[in-house]
Coordinates of C-alpha atoms and ligand atoms in Angstrom, one line a residue:
X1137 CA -2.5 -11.6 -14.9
X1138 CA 0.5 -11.3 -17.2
X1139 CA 1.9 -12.7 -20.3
X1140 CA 4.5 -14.1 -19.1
X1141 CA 5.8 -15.1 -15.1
X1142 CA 7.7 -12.1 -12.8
X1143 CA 9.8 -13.0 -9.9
X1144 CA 7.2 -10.3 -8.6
X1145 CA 4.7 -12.7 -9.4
X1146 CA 4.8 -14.4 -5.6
X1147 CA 5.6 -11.1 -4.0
X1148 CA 2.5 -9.2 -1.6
X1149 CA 5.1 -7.3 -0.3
X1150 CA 4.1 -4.3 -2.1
X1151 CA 3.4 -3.0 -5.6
X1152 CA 7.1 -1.5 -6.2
X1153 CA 8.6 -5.3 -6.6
X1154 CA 7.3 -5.5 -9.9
X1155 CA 10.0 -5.8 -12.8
X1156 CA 10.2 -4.3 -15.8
X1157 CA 8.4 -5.9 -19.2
X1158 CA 10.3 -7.0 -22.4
X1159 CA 8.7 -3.9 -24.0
X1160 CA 9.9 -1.7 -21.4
X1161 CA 13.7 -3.2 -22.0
X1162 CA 12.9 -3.0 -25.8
X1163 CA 12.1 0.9 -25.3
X1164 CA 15.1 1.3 -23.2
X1165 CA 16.9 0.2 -26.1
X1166 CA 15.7 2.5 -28.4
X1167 CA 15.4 5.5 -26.3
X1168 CA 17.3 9.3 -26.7
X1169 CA 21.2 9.4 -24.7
X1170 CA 20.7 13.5 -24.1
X1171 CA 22.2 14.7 -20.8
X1172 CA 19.0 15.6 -18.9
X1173 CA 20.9 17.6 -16.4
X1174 CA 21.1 19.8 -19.1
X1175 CA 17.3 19.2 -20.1
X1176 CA 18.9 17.6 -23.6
X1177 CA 17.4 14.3 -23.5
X1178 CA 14.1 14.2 -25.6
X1179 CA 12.7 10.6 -24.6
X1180 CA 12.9 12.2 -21.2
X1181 CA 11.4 15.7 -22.4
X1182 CA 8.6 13.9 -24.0
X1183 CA 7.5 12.4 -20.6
X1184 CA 7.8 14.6 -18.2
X1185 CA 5.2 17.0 -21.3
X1186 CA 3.4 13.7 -21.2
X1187 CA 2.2 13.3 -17.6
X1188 CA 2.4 17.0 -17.4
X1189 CA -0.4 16.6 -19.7
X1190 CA -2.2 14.6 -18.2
X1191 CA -2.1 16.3 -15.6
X1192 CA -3.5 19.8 -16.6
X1193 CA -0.4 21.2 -15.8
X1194 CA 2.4 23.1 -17.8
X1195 CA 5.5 21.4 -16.5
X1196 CA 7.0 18.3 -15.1
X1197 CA 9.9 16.7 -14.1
X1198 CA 11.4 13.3 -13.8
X1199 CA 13.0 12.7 -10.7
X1200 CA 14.1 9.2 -9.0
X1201 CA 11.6 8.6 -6.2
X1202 CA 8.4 9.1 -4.8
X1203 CA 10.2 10.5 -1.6
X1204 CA 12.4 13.0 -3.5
X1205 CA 9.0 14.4 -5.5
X1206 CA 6.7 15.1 -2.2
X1207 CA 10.0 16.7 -0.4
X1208 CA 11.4 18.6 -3.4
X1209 CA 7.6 19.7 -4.1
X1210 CA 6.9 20.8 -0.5
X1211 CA 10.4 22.7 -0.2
X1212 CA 9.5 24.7 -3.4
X1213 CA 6.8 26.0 -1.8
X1214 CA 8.2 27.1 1.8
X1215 CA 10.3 30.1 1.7
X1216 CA 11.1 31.4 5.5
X1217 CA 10.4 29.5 8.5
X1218 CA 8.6 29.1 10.8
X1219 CA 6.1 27.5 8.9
X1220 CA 3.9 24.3 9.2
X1221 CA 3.0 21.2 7.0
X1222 CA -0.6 20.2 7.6
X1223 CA -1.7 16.1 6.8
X1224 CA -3.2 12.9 7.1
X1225 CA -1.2 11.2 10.3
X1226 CA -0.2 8.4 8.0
X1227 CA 0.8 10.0 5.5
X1228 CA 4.2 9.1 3.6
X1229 CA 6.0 12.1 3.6
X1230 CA 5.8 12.3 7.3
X1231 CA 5.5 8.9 8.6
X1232 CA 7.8 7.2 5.7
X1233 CA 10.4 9.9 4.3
X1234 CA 13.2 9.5 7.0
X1235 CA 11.8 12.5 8.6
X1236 CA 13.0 15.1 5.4
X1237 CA 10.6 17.6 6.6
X1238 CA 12.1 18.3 9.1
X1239 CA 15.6 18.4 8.4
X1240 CA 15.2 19.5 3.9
X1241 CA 12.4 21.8 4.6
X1242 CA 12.9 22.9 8.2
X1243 CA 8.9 22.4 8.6
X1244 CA 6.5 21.5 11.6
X1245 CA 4.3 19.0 10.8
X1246 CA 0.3 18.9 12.0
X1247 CA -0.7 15.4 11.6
X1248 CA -4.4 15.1 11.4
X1249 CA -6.5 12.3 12.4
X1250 CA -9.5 11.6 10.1
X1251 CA -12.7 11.9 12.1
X1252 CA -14.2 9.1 9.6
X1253 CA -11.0 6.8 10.2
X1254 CA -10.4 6.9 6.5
X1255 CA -9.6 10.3 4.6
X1256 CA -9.5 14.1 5.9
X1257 CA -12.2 16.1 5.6
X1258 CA -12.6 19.7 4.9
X1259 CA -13.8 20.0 8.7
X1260 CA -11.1 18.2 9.8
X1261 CA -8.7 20.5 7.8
X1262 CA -10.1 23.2 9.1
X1263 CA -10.0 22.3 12.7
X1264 CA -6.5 22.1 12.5
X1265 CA -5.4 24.9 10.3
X1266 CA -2.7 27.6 11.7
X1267 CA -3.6 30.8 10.5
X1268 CA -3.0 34.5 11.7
X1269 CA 0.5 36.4 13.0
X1270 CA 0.3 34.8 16.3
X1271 CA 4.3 35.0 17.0
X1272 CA 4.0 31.8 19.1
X1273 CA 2.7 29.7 15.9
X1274 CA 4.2 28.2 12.9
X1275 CA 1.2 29.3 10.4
X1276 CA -0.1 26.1 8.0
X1277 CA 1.6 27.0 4.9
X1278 CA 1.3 23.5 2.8
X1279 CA -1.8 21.0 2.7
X1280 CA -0.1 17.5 1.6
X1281 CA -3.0 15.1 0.9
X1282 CA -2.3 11.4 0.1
X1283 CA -4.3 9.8 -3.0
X1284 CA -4.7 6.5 -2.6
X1285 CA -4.2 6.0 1.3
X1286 CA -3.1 2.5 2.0
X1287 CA -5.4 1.8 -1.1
X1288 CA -8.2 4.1 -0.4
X1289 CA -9.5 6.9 -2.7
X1290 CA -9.9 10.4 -1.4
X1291 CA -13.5 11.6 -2.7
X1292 CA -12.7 14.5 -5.7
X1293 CA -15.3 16.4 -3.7
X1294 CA -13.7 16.7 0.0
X1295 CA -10.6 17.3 -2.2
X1296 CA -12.3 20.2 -3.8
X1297 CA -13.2 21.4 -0.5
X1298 CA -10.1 21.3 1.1
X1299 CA -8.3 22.9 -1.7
X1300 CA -10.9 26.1 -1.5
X1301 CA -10.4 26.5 1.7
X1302 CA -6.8 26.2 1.5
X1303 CA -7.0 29.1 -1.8
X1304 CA -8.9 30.9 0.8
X1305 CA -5.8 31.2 3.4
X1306 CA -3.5 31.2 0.5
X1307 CA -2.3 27.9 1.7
X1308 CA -0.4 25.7 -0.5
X1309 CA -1.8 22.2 -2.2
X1310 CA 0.4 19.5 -2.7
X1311 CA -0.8 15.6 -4.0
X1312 CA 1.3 12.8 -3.1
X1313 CA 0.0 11.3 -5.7
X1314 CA 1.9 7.7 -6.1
X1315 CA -1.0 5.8 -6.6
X1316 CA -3.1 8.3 -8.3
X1317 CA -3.4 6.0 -11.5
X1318 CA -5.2 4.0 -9.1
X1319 CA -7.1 6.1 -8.3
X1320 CA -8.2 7.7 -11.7
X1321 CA -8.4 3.7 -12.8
X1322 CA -11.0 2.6 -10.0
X1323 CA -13.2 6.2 -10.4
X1324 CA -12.8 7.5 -14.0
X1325 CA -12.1 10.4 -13.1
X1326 CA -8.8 12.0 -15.2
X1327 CA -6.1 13.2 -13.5
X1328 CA -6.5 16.4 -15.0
X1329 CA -9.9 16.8 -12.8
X1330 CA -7.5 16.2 -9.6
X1331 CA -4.4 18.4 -11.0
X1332 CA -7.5 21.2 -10.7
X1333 CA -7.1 21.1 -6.8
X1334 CA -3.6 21.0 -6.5
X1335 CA -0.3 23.4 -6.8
X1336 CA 2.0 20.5 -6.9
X1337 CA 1.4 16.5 -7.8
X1338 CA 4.2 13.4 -7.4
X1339 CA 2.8 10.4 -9.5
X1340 CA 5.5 7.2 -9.3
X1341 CA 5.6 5.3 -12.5
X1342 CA 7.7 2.3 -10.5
X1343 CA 4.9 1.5 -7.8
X1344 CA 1.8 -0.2 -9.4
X1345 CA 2.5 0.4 -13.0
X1346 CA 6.0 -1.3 -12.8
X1347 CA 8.8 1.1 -14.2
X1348 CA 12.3 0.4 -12.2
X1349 CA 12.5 3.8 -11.3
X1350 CA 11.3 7.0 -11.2
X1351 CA 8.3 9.6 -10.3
X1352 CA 7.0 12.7 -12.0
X1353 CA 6.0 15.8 -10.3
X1354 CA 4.0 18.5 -11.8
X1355 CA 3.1 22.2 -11.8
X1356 CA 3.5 25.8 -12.4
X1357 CA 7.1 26.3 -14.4
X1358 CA 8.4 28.1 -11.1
X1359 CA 7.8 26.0 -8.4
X1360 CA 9.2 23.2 -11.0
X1361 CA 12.3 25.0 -11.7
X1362 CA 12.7 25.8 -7.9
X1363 CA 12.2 22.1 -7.8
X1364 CA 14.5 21.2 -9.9
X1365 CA 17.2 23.2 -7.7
X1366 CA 16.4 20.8 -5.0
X1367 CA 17.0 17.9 -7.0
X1368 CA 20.0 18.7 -8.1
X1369 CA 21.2 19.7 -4.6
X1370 CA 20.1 16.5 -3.6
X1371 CA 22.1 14.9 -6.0
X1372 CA 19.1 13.5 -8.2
X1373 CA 20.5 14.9 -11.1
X1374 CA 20.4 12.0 -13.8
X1375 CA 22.7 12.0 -16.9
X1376 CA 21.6 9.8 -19.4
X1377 CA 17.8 10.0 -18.0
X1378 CA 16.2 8.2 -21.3
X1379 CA 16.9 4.9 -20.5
X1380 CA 14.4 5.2 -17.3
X1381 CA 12.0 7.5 -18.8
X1382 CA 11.5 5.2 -22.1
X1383 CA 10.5 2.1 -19.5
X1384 CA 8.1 4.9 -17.7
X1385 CA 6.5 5.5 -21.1
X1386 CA 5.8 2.2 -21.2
X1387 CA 4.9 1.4 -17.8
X1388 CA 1.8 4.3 -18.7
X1389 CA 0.8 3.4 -21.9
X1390 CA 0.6 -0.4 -21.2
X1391 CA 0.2 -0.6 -17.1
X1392 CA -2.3 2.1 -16.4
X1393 CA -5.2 0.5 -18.6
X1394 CA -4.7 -2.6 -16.5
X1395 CA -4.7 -1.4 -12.9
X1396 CA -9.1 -1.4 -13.1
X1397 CA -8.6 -5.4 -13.4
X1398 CA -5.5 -5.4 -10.8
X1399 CA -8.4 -3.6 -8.5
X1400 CA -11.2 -6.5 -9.3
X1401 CA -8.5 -9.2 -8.6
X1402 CA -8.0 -7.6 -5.2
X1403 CA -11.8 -7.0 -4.2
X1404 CA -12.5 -10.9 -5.4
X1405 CA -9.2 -12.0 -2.7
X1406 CA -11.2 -9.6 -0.5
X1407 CA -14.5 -11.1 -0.9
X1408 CA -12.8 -14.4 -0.5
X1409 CA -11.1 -13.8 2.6
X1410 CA -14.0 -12.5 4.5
X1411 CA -16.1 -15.8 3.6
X1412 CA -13.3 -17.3 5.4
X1413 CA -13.9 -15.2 8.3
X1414 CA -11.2 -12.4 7.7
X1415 CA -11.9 -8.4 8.7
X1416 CA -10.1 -5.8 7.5
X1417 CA -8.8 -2.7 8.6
X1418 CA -9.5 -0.4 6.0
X1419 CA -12.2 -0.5 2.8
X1420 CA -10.7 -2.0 0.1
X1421 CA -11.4 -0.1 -2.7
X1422 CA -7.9 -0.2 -5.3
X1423 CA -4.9 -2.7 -4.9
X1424 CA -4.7 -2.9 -0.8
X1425 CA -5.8 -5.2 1.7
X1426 CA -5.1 -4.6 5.2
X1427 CA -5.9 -7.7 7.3
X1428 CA -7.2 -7.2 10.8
X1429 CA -4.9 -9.6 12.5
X1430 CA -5.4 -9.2 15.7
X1431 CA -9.1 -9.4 15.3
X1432 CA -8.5 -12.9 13.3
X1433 CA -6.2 -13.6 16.5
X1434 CA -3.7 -14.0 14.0
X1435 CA 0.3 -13.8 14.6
X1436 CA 1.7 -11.8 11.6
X1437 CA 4.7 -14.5 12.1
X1438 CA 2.8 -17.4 11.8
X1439 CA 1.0 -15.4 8.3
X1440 CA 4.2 -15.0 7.1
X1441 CA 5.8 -18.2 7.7
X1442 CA 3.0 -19.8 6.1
X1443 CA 3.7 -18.0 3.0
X1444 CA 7.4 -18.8 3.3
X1445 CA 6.7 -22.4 3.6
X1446 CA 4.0 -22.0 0.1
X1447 CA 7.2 -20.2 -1.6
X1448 CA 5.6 -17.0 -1.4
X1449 CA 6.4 -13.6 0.4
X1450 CA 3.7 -12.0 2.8
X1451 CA 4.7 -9.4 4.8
X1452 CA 2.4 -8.9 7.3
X1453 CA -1.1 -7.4 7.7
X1454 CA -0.8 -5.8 4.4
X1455 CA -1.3 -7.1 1.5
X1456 CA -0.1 -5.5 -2.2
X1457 CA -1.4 -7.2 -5.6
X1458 CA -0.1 -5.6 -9.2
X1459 CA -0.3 -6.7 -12.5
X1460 CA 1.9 -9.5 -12.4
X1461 CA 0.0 -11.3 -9.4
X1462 CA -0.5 -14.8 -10.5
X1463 CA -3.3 -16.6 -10.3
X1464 CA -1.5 -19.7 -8.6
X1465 CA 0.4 -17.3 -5.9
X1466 CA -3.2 -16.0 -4.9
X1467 CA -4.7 -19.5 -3.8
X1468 CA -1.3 -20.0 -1.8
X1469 CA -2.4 -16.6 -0.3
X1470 CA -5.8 -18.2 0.7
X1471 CA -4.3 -21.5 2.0
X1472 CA -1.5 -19.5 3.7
X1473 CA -4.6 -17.3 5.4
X1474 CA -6.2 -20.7 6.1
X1475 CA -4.0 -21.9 8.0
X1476 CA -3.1 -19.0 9.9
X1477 CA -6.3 -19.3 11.1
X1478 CA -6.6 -22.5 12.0
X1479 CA -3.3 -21.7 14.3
X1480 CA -4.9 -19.1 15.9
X1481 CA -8.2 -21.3 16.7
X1482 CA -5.7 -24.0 17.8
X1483 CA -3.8 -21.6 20.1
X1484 CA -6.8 -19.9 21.4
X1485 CA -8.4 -23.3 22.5
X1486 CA -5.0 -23.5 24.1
X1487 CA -5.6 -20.4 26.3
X1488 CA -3.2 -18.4 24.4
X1489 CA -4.1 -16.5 21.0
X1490 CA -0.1 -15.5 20.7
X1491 CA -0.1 -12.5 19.2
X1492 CA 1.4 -9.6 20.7
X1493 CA -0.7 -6.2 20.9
X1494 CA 1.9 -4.1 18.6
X1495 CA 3.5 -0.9 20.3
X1496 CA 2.0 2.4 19.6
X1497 CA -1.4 2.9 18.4
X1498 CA -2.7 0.3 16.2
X1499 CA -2.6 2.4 13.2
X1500 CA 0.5 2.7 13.2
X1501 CA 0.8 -1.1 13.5
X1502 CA -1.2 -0.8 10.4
X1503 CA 0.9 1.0 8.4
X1504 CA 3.8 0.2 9.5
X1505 CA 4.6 -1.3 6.5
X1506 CA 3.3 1.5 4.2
Ligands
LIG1038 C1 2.1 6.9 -0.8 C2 3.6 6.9 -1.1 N1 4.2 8.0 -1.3 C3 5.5 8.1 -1.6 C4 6.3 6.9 -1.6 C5 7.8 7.0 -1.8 O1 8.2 6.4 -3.0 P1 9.7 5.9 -3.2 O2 9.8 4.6 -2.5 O3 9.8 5.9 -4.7 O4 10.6 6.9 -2.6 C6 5.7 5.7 -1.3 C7 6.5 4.4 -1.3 O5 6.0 3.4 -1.2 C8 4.3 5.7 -1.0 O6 3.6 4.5 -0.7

């Protein structure tokens, strides 16, 4: 799928292991040395108007992670406790940010279980929403949504929904948009339509479209200068910030026009693995599968092992293709599969299927690895 061969280009791990493009290094070479603590650097100014942009909103900022964007973003918005964050129950930035809601933003959490197993609905939202001056509550003051979900796309109209009734309350939106592009690339539909329905949005540049680091968040200049506080207190402060911005630039100009083909790759594998017999957990609709192991039978030991032995990494149930997939590490992927299966027959003719029923519920099995 690429020019020329990764060390990514045998990883399903995820979408973050991908490494950085001659062009991208090339750009780094040529890129602005300001000090962007003091906003001086201009390769850095340029992107953060860029994806602002984009966007439809006025300002952005460059910060390191996809972490430090949805907890800098959500801070901003939470001025005096008690309060409450209200989202998806496998959402990143309460499941997979080192608990930072609690102890940065000093926030309860209401984590809401889809009723359709797959996004949140308005209903949903609503059902759960903490309003009034009940001194016994801690009122919903932030919506976080989560766009793509373990690689599936929130519909722009529930979105729109959600975000009325949350202007309604005068409840706060926030996107944790990391894997927006891929979401924009697989519908059409510009980022600017979902910046509409939001306050705040974190888009990562290093996940699927392959920067080495960094994210952008956008909004309203205030809750991005308030922002900006944050991530200077948490020490995200970057000097010479053009050196990772110039590779971002990249990563958007040349990356996001390829993510629609990095989805058909994925639906093909899919297609592919369910002739074999495979289920999965979740649609596949961007650059996700989620295997349904234990309904294959399959030990997510044996999966990976198999992979190991074909010189390629598998983590488990999930599986992450980007744009430097290659073609060969995807029929290893297949034959690893295969004989995963074949295993699991073999052990289940044996009496014992040997996989273990994971701890917790089996979403959270599922994601574990989100
Ligand atoms: C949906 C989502 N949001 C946020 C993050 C955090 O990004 P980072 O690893 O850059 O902190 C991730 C990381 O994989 C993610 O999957």
């Amino acid at each position: 799928m690429t020019e020329y061969e990764s060390i990514a280009a045998t990883d399903f791990k995820s979408d973050t292991v991908t490494t950085p493009t001659p062009s991208m290094l090339q750009a780094m070479l040529t890129a602005t040395h300001g000090d962007d603590v003091y906003k001086e650097d201009k390769t850095t100014n340029d992107l953060q108007v860029r994806v602002a942009e984009m966007c439809g909103k006025p300002a952005g900022l460059f910060v390191v992670s996809g972490t430090m964007g949805n907890q800098i973003c959500l801070r901003a918005h939470l001025h005096q406790p008690p309060y409450s964050i209200l989202c998806d129950y496998r959402a990143h930035v309460y499941t997979h940010e080192a608990g930072g809601l609690a102890t940065l933003s000093q926030a309860m959490v209401t984590p809401v279980h889809p009723r359709n197993e797959i996004y949140l609905t308005a209903e949903d939202v609503e059902n759960y929403l903490i309003l009034g001056d009940d001194i016994h509550t801690a009122p919903t003051r932030v919506i976080s949504l989560e766009n793509t979900l373990g690689g599936t796309i929130m519909p722009i109209e529930e979105i729109a929904k959600i975000s009325s009734l949350a202007r309604q309350h005068g409840i706060k939106m926030h996107l944790d948009g990391a894997r927006l592009w891929n979401a924009a690339a697989e519908t059409g539909i510009p980022l600017s339509e979902y910046g509409k329905h939001f306050d705040t949005m974190s888009l990562c540049i290093s996940k699927g479209l392959g920067a080495p680091v960094g994210t952008v968040i956008v909004g309203e200049p205030d809750v991005i200068q308030t922002a900006n506080w944050f991530r200077k207190q948490a020490g995200g402060g970057i000097r010479q910030a053009g050196l990772l911005a110039a590779a971002a630039d990249v990563a958007i100009t040349e990356t996001f026009p390829k993510l629609k083909l990095t989805h058909e790759v994925t639906k093909k594998l899919a297609s592919e693995l369910e002739e074999m017999g495979l289920t999965f957990q979740i649609p596949v609709q961007t650059n996700f599968i989620f295997l349904d192991l234990m309904k294959a039978g399959i030990d997510p030991a044996v999966l990976v092992e198999e992979g190991n032995k074909l010189g390629i990494t598998i983590a488990g149930a999930r599986i992450a293709i980007h744009y430097q997939t290659s073609t060969a590490a995807i029929e290893k992927l297949k034959l690893a599969v295969k004989k995963s299966l074949e295993i699991a027959k073999q052990r289940h003719a044996n009496g014992s299927n040997g996989v273990k029923k994971p701890q917790g519920s089996l979403a959270y099995a599922v994601y574990d690895k989100l």
